[in-house]
Short mmCIF file of C-alpha atoms in Angstrom, two decimals:
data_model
loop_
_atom_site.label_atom_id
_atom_site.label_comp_id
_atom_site.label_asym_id
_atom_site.label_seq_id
_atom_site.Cartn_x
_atom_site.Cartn_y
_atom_site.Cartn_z
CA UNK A 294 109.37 -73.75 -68.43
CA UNK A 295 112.88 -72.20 -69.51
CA UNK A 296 113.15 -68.82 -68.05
CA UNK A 297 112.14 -65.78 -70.17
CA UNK A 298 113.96 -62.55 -70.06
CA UNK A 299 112.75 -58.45 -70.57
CA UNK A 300 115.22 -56.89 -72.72
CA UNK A 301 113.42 -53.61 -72.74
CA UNK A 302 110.26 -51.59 -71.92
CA UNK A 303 109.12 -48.30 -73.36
CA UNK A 304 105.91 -46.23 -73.84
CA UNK A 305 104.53 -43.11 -75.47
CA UNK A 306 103.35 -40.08 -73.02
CA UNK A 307 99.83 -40.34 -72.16
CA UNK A 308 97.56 -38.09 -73.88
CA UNK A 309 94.17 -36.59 -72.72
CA UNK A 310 91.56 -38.65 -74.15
CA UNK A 311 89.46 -36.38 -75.91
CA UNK A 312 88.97 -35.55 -79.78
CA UNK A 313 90.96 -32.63 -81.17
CA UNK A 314 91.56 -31.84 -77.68
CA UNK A 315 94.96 -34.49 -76.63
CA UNK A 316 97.99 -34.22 -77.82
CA UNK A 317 98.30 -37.76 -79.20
CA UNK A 318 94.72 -37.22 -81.05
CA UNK A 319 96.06 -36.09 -84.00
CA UNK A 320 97.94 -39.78 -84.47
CA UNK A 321 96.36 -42.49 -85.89
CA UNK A 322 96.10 -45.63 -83.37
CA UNK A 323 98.39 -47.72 -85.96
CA UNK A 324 101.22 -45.10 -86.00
CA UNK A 325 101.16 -44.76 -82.73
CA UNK A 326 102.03 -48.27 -81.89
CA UNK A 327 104.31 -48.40 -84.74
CA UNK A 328 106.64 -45.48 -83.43
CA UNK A 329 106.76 -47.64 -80.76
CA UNK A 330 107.81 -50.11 -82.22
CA UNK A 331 110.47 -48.42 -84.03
CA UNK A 332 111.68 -46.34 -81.37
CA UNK A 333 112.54 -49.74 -79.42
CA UNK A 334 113.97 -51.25 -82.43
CA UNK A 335 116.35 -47.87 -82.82
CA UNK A 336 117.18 -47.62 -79.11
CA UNK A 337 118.32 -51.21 -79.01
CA UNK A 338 120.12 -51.34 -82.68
CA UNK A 339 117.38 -54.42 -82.71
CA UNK A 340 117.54 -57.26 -86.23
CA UNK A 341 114.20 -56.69 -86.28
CA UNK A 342 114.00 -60.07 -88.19
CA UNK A 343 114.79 -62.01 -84.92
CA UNK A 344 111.37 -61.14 -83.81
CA UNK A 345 108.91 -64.09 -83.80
CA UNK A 346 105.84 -62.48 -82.91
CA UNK A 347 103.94 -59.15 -81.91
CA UNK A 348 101.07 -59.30 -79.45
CA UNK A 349 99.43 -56.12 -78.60
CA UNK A 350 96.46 -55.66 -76.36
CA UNK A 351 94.00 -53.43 -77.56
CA UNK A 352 90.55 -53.23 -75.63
CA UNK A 353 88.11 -51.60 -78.65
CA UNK A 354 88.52 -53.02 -81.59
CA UNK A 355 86.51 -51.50 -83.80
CA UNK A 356 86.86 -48.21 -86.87
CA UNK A 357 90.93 -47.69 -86.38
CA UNK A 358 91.60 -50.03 -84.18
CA UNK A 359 90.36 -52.96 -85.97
CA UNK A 360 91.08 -55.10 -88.52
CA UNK A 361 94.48 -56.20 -86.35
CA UNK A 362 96.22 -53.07 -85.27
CA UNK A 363 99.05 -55.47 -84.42
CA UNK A 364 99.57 -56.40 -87.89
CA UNK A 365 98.71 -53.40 -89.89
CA UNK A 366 100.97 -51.71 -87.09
CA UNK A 367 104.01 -53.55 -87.91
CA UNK A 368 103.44 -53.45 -92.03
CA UNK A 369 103.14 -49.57 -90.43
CA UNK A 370 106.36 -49.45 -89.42
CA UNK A 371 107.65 -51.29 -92.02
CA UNK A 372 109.03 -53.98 -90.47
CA UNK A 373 110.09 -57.38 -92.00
CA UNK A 374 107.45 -58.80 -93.53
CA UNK A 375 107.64 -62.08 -91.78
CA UNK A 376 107.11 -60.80 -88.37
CA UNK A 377 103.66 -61.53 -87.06
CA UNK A 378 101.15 -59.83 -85.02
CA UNK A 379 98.64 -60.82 -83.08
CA UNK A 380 95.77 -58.28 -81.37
CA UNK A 381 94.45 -59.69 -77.88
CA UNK A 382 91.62 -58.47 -75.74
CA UNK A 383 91.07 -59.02 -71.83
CA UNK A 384 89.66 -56.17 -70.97
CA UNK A 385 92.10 -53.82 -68.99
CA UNK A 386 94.19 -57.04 -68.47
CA UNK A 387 94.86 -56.89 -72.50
CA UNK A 388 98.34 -54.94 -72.74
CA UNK A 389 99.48 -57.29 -69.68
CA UNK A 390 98.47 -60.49 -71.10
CA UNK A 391 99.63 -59.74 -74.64
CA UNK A 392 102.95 -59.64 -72.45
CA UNK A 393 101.71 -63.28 -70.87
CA UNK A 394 100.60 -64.71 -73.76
CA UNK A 395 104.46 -64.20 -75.57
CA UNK A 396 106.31 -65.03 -73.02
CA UNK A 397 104.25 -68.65 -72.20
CA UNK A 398 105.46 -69.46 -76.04
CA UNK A 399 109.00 -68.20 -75.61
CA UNK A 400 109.35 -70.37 -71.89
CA UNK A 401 107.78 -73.18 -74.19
CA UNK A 402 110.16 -72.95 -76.44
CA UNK A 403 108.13 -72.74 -79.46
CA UNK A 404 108.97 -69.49 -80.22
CA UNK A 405 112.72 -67.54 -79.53
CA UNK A 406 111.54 -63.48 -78.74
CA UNK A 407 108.34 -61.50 -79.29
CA UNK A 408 107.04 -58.12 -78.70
CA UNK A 409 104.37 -57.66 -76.12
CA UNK A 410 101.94 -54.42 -75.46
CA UNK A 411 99.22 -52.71 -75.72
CA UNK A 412 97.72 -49.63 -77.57
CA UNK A 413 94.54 -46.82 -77.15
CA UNK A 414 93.36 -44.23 -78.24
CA UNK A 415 90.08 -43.31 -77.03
CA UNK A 416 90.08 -39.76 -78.29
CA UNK A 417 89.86 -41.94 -81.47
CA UNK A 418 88.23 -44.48 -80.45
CA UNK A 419 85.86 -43.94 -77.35
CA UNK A 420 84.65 -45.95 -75.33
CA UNK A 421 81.41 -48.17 -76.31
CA UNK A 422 82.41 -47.33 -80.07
CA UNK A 423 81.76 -51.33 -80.17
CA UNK A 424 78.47 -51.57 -79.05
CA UNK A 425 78.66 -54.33 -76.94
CA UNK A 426 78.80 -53.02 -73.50
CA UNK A 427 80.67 -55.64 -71.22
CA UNK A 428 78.01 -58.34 -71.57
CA UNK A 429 77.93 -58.52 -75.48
CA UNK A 430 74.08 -57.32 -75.52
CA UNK A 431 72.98 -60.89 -74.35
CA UNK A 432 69.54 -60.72 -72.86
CA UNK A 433 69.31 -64.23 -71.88
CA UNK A 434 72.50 -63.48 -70.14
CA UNK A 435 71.39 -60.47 -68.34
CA UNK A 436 68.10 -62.47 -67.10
CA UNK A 437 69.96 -64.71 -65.35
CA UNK A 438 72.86 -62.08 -64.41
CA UNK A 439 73.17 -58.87 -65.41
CA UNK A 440 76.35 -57.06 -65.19
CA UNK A 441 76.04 -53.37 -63.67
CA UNK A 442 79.15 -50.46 -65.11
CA UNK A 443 82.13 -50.87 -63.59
CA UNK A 444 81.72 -47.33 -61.45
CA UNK A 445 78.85 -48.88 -59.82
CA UNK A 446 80.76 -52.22 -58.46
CA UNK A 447 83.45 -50.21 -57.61
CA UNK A 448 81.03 -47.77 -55.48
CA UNK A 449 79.69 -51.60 -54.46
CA UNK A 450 83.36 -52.35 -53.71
CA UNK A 451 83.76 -49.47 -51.37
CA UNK A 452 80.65 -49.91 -49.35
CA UNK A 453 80.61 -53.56 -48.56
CA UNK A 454 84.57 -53.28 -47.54
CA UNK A 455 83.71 -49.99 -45.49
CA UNK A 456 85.91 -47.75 -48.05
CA UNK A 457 85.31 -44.24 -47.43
CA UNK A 458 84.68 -40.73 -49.86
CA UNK A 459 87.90 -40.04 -47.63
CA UNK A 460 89.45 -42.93 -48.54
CA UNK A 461 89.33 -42.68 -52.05
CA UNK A 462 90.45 -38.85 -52.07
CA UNK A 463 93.18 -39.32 -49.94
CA UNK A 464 94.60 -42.10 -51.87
CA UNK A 465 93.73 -40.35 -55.02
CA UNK A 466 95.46 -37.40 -53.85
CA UNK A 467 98.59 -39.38 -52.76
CA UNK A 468 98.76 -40.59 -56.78
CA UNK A 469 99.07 -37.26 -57.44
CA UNK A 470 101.67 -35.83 -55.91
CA UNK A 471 103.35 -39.07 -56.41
CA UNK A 472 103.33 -38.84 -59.95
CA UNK A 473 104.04 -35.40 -59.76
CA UNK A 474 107.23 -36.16 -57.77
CA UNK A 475 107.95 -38.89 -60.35
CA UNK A 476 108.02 -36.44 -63.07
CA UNK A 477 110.00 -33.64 -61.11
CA UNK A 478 112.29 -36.15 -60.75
CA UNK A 479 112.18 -37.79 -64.45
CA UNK A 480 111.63 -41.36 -63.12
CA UNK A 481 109.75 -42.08 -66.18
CA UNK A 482 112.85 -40.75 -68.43
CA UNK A 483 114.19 -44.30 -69.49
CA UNK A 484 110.62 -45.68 -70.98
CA UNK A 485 109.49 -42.52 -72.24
CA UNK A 486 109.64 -41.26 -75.92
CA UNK A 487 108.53 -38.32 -77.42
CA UNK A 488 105.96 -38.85 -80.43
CA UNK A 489 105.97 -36.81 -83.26
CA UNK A 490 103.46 -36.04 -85.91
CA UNK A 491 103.74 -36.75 -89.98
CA UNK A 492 106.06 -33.48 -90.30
CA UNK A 493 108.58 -34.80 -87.55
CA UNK A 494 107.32 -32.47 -85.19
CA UNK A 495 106.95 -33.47 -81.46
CA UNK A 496 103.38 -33.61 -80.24
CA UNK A 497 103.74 -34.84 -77.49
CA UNK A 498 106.81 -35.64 -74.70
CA UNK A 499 104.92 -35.56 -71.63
CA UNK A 500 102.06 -36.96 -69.85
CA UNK A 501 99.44 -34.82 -70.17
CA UNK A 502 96.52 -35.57 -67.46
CA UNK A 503 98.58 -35.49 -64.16
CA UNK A 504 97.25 -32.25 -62.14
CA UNK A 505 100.13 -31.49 -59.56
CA UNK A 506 97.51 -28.86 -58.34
CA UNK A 507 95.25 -31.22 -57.07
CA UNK A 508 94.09 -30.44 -53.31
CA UNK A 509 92.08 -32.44 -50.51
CA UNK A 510 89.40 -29.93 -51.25
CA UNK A 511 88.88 -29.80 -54.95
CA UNK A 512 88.60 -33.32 -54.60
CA UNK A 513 85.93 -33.42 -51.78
CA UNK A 514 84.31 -30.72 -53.98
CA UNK A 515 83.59 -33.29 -56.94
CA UNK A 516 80.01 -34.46 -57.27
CA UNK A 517 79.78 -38.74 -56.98
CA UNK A 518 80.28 -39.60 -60.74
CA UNK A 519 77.97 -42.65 -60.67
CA UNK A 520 74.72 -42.11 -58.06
CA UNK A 521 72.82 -40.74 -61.38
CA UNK A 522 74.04 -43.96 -62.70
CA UNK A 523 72.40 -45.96 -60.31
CA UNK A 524 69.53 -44.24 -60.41
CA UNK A 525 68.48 -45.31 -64.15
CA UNK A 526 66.30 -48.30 -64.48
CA UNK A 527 68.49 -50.23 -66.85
CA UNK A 528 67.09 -53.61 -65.77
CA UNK A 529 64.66 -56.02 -67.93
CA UNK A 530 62.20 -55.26 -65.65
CA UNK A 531 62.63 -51.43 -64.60
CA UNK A 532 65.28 -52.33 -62.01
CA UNK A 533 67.63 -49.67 -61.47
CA UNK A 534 72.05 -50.10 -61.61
CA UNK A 535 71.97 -50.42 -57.68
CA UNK A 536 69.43 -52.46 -57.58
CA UNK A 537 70.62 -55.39 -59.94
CA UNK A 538 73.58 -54.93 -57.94
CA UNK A 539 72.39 -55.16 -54.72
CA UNK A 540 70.47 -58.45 -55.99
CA UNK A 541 73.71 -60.52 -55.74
CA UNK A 542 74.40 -59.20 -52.24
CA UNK A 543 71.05 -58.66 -50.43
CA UNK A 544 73.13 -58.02 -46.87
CA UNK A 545 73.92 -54.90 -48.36
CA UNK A 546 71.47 -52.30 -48.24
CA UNK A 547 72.10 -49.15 -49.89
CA UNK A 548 75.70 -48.33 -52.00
CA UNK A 549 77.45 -45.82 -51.11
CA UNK A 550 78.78 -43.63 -54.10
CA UNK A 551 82.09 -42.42 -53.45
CA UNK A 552 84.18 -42.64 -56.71
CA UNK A 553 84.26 -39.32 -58.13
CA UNK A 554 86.00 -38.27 -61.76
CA UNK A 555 89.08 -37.24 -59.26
CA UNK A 556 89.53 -40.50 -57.58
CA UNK A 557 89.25 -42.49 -60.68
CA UNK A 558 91.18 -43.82 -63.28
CA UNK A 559 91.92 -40.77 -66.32
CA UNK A 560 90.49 -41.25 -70.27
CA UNK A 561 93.95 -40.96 -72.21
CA UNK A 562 95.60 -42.10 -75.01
CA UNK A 563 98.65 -44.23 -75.43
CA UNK A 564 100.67 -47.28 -76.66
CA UNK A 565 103.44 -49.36 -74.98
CA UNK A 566 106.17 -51.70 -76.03
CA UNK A 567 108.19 -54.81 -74.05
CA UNK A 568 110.51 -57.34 -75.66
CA UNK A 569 111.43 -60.82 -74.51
CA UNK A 570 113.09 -63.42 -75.29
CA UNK A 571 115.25 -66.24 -74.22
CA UNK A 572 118.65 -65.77 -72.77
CA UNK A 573 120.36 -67.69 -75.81
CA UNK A 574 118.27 -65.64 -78.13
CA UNK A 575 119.26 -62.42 -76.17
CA UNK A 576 123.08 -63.73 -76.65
CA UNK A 577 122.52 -64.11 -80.75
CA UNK A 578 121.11 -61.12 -80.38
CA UNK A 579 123.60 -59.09 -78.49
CA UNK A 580 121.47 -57.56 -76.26
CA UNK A 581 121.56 -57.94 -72.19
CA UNK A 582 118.64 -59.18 -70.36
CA UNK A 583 116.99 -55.94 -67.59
CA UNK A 584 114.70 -58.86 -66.05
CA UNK A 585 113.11 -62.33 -65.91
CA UNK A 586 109.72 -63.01 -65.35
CA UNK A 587 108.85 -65.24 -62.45
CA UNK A 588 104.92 -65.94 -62.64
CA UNK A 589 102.13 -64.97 -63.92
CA UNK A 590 98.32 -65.70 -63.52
CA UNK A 591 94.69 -64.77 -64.08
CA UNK A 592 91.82 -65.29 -61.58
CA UNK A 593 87.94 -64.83 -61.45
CA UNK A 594 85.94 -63.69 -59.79
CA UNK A 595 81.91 -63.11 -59.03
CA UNK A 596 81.02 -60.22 -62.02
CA UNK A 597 78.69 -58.22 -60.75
CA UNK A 598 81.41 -57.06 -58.05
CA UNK A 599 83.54 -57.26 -60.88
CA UNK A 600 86.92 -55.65 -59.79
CA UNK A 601 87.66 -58.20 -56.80
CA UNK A 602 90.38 -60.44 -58.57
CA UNK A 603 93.43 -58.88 -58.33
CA UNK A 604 94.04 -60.19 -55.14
CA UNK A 605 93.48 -63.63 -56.00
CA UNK A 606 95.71 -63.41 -58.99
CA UNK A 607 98.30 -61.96 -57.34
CA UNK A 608 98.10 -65.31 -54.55
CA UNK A 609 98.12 -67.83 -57.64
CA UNK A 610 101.21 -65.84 -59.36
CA UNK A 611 102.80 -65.67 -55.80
CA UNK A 612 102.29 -69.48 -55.49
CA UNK A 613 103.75 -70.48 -58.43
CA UNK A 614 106.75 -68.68 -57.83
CA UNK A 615 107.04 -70.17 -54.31
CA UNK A 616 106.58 -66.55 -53.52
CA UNK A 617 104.67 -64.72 -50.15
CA UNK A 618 103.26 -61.11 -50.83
CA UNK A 619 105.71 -59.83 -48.25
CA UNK A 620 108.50 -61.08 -50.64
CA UNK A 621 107.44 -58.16 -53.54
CA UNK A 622 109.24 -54.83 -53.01
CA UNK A 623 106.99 -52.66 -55.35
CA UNK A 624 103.64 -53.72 -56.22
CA UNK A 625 101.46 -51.92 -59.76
CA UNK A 626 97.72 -52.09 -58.88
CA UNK A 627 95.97 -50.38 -61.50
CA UNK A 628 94.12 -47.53 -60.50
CA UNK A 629 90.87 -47.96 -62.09
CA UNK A 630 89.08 -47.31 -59.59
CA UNK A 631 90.93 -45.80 -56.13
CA UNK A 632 88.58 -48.48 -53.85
CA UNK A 633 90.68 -51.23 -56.63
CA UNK A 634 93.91 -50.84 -54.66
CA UNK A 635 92.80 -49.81 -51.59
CA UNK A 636 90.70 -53.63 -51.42
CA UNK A 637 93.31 -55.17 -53.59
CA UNK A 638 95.82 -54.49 -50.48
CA UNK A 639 93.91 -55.08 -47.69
CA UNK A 640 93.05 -58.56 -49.23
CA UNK A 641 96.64 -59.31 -49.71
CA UNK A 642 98.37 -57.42 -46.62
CA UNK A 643 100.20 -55.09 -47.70
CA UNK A 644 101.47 -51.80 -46.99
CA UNK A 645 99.93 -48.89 -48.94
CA UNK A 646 104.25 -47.38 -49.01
CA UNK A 647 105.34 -50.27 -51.56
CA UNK A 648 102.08 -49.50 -54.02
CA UNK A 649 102.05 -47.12 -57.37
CA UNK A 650 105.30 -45.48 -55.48
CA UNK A 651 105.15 -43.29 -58.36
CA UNK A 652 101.84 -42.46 -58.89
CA UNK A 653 98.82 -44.55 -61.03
CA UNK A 654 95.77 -44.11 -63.29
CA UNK A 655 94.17 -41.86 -61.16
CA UNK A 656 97.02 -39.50 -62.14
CA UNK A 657 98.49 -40.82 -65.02
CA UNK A 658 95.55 -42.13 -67.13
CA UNK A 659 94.23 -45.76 -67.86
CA UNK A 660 94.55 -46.20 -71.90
CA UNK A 661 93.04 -49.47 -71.56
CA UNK A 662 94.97 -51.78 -73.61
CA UNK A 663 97.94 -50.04 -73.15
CA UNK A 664 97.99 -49.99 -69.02
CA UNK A 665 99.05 -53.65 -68.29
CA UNK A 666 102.32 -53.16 -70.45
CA UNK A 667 102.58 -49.56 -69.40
CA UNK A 668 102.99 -50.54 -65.57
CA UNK A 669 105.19 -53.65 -66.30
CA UNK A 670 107.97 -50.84 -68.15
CA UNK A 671 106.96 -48.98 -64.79
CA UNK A 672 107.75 -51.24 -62.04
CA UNK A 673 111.51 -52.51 -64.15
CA UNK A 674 112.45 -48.45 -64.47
CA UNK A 675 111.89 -48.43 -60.42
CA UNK A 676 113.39 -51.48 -59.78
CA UNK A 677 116.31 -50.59 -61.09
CA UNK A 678 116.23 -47.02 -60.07
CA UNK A 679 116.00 -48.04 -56.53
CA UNK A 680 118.44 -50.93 -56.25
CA UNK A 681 115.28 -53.54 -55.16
CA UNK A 682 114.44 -56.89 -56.55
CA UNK A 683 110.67 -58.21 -57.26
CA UNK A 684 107.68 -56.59 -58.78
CA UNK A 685 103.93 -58.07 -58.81
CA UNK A 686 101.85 -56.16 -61.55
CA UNK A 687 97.88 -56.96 -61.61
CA UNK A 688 95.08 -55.43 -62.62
CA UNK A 689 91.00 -55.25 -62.32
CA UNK A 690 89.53 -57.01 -65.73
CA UNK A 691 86.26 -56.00 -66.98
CA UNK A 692 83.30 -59.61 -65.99
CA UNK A 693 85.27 -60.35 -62.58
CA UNK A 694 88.89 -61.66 -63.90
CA UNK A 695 92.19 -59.80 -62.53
CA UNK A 696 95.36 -60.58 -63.84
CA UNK A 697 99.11 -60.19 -62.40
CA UNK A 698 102.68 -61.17 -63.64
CA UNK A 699 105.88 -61.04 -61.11
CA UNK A 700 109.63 -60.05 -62.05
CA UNK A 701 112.80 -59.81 -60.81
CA UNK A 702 115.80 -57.65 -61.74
CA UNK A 703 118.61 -59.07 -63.15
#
């Protein structure tokens, strides 16, 4: 496989998810990734006709984000007609392996440069506005297994790995006032564009759900946002969350709920943008390469636990780059759950210091199909910012699957 380069990484600011209430709820899910899209294209005096390809993760794909909000995106932003879009769902691993998915083609050489992302709005577009929960509705499936909500495994997480409520609040308290340092000291700056609205007014310029104000004790004050949750007989037969769960690991006798609204990931809005391409088509194109990916992977895992596969992702993406975890400067683990990094680390050795060094989803937001490309711009601004070499990105996917994708500063 020829190596494939980054030639740039940018996002919008992440806006509270909720209707009327954000600042990016006002924009359309199409426009949003198609400001995007033209605000890279502007920054890097791009031919936007020496684009192959567009592949943007989205997670719900349904009302306004259907119908192929990569396509009707780019006819959006009115870009050449004969550039192509794809839309690609994994879960929270879609923005990420829209990114993947381009950049196999362009090491293949079958295609020269693409765009990969992400987009979501789910003030628009909640979550569940799809109706299919995360096992489709099968009930054969669920008969033989049935897949609890992701809160739940990640409460499941936490107990059978001995994960603390202090745990989780410290951590989540340490993505705080990362991120809060990070945007004192405009480490976000370079990826970051303002969006505006249909009258060229700015809407929004900032992130919006970081809370810098966050203590140890507002967070130990926060009720356990899943016990209820467990509770509820949701089963075919009357069983309740926990106890489906517990099924699949009967040495476990209780969970322990510990992830709280505060020490898990936020509900935002948001759209991201990376180009690649190869270095000849980066020469044609006159544009000079920020970074080259070096591996990338998916994993599985069991799926009632769900979240475990980071780690082994990471270890297959580390393999194929002849890579050991101690070899990765800065590590993105997606904060979907604070117990997701905290096992994701401990599985792979690794010190807590070289992970989210600027703060994650806890105090950032998750905007699902957006996060994977989101954290990949991420990692590149700090790479650079700091002088260091290698990045691993990976994140939790929704049925037990993780995802991660290594690369190195050039």
């Amino acid at each position: 496989m020829a190596d494939v380069y980054i030639f740039d990484a940018l996002r919008t600011p992440r806006g509270r998810g909720k209707a009327g209430k954000g600042g990016l709820s006002s924009i359309h899910p199409q426009e949003l990734l198609a400001q995007s899209l033209n605000q890279m294209a502007d920054r890097l005096a791009l031919d936007k006709s020496l684009v192959d390809d567009v592949a943007i993760g989205c997670v719900t794909q349904v009302k306004e984000q259907g119908a192929c909000i990569a396509r009707n995106a780019l006819i959006a932003a009115q870009w050449p007609d004969d550039v192509t879009g794809q839309t690609i769902h994994r879960f929270c691993g879609s923005g990420l392996e829209a990114i993947n998915d381009v950049a196999g083609k362009i090491g293949a050489g079958f295609i020269d440069a693409a765009v990969g992302g992400g987009v979501e709005s789910m003030s628009r577009v909640p979550m569940g506005s799809d109706g299919a929960g995360i096992d489709g509705l099968n009930e054969k499936l669920r008969k033989r297994l049935f897949m609890v909500p992701q809160g739940i495994s990640a409460d499941l997480i936490a107990t059978r790995e001995g994960i603390s409520r202090d745990d989780v609040d410290a951590f989540a308290l340490a993505s705080q006032q990362k991120a809060a340092r990070a945007i004192e000291e405009k480490r976000f700056a370079r990826s970051l564009f303002a969006v505006r609205g249909d009258d060229g007014a700015v809407v929004l310029e900032r992130d919006e759900h970081p809370r810098a104000d966050t203590t140890r004790e507002s967070l130990a004050a926060l009720q356990p946002a899943f016990a209820q949750l467990g509770a509820m007989a949701i089963g075919p037969n009357g069983e309740t969350a926990d106890q489906l769960a517990l099924t699949r690991y009967p040495d476990t006798q209780s969970i322990n709920h510990v992830h709280t609204a505060g020490n898990s990931s936020g509900i935002v809005d948001g759209a991201a943008v990376v180009l690649l391409g190869s270095k000849e088509w980066g020469q044609k194109a006159g544009l000079t390469p920020r970074a080259r990916l070096r591996a990338m992977a998916t994993a599985g895992a069991e799926p009632v636990i769900m979240l475990t596969a980071p780690a082994p992702a990471s270890q297959k993406a580390l393999a194929r780059a002849g890579m050991a975890a101690r070899d990765i400067d800065l590590w993105e683990i997606n904060e979907a759950f604070a117990t997701v990094p905290l096992q994701t680390a401990r599985a792979l050795g690794i010190d807590l210091d070289r992970v989210n060094v600027n703060g994650g989803a806890i105090a950032l937001g998750h905007p699902l199909g957006a996060t994977g490309a989101i954290l990949l711009g991420t990692a590149l601004d700090e790479l650079e910012r700091t002088g260091k070499s290698t990045a691993l990105i990976t994140l939790c996917i929704g049925g037990g699957m993780g995802i991660a994708t290594i690369i190195e500063r050039v």
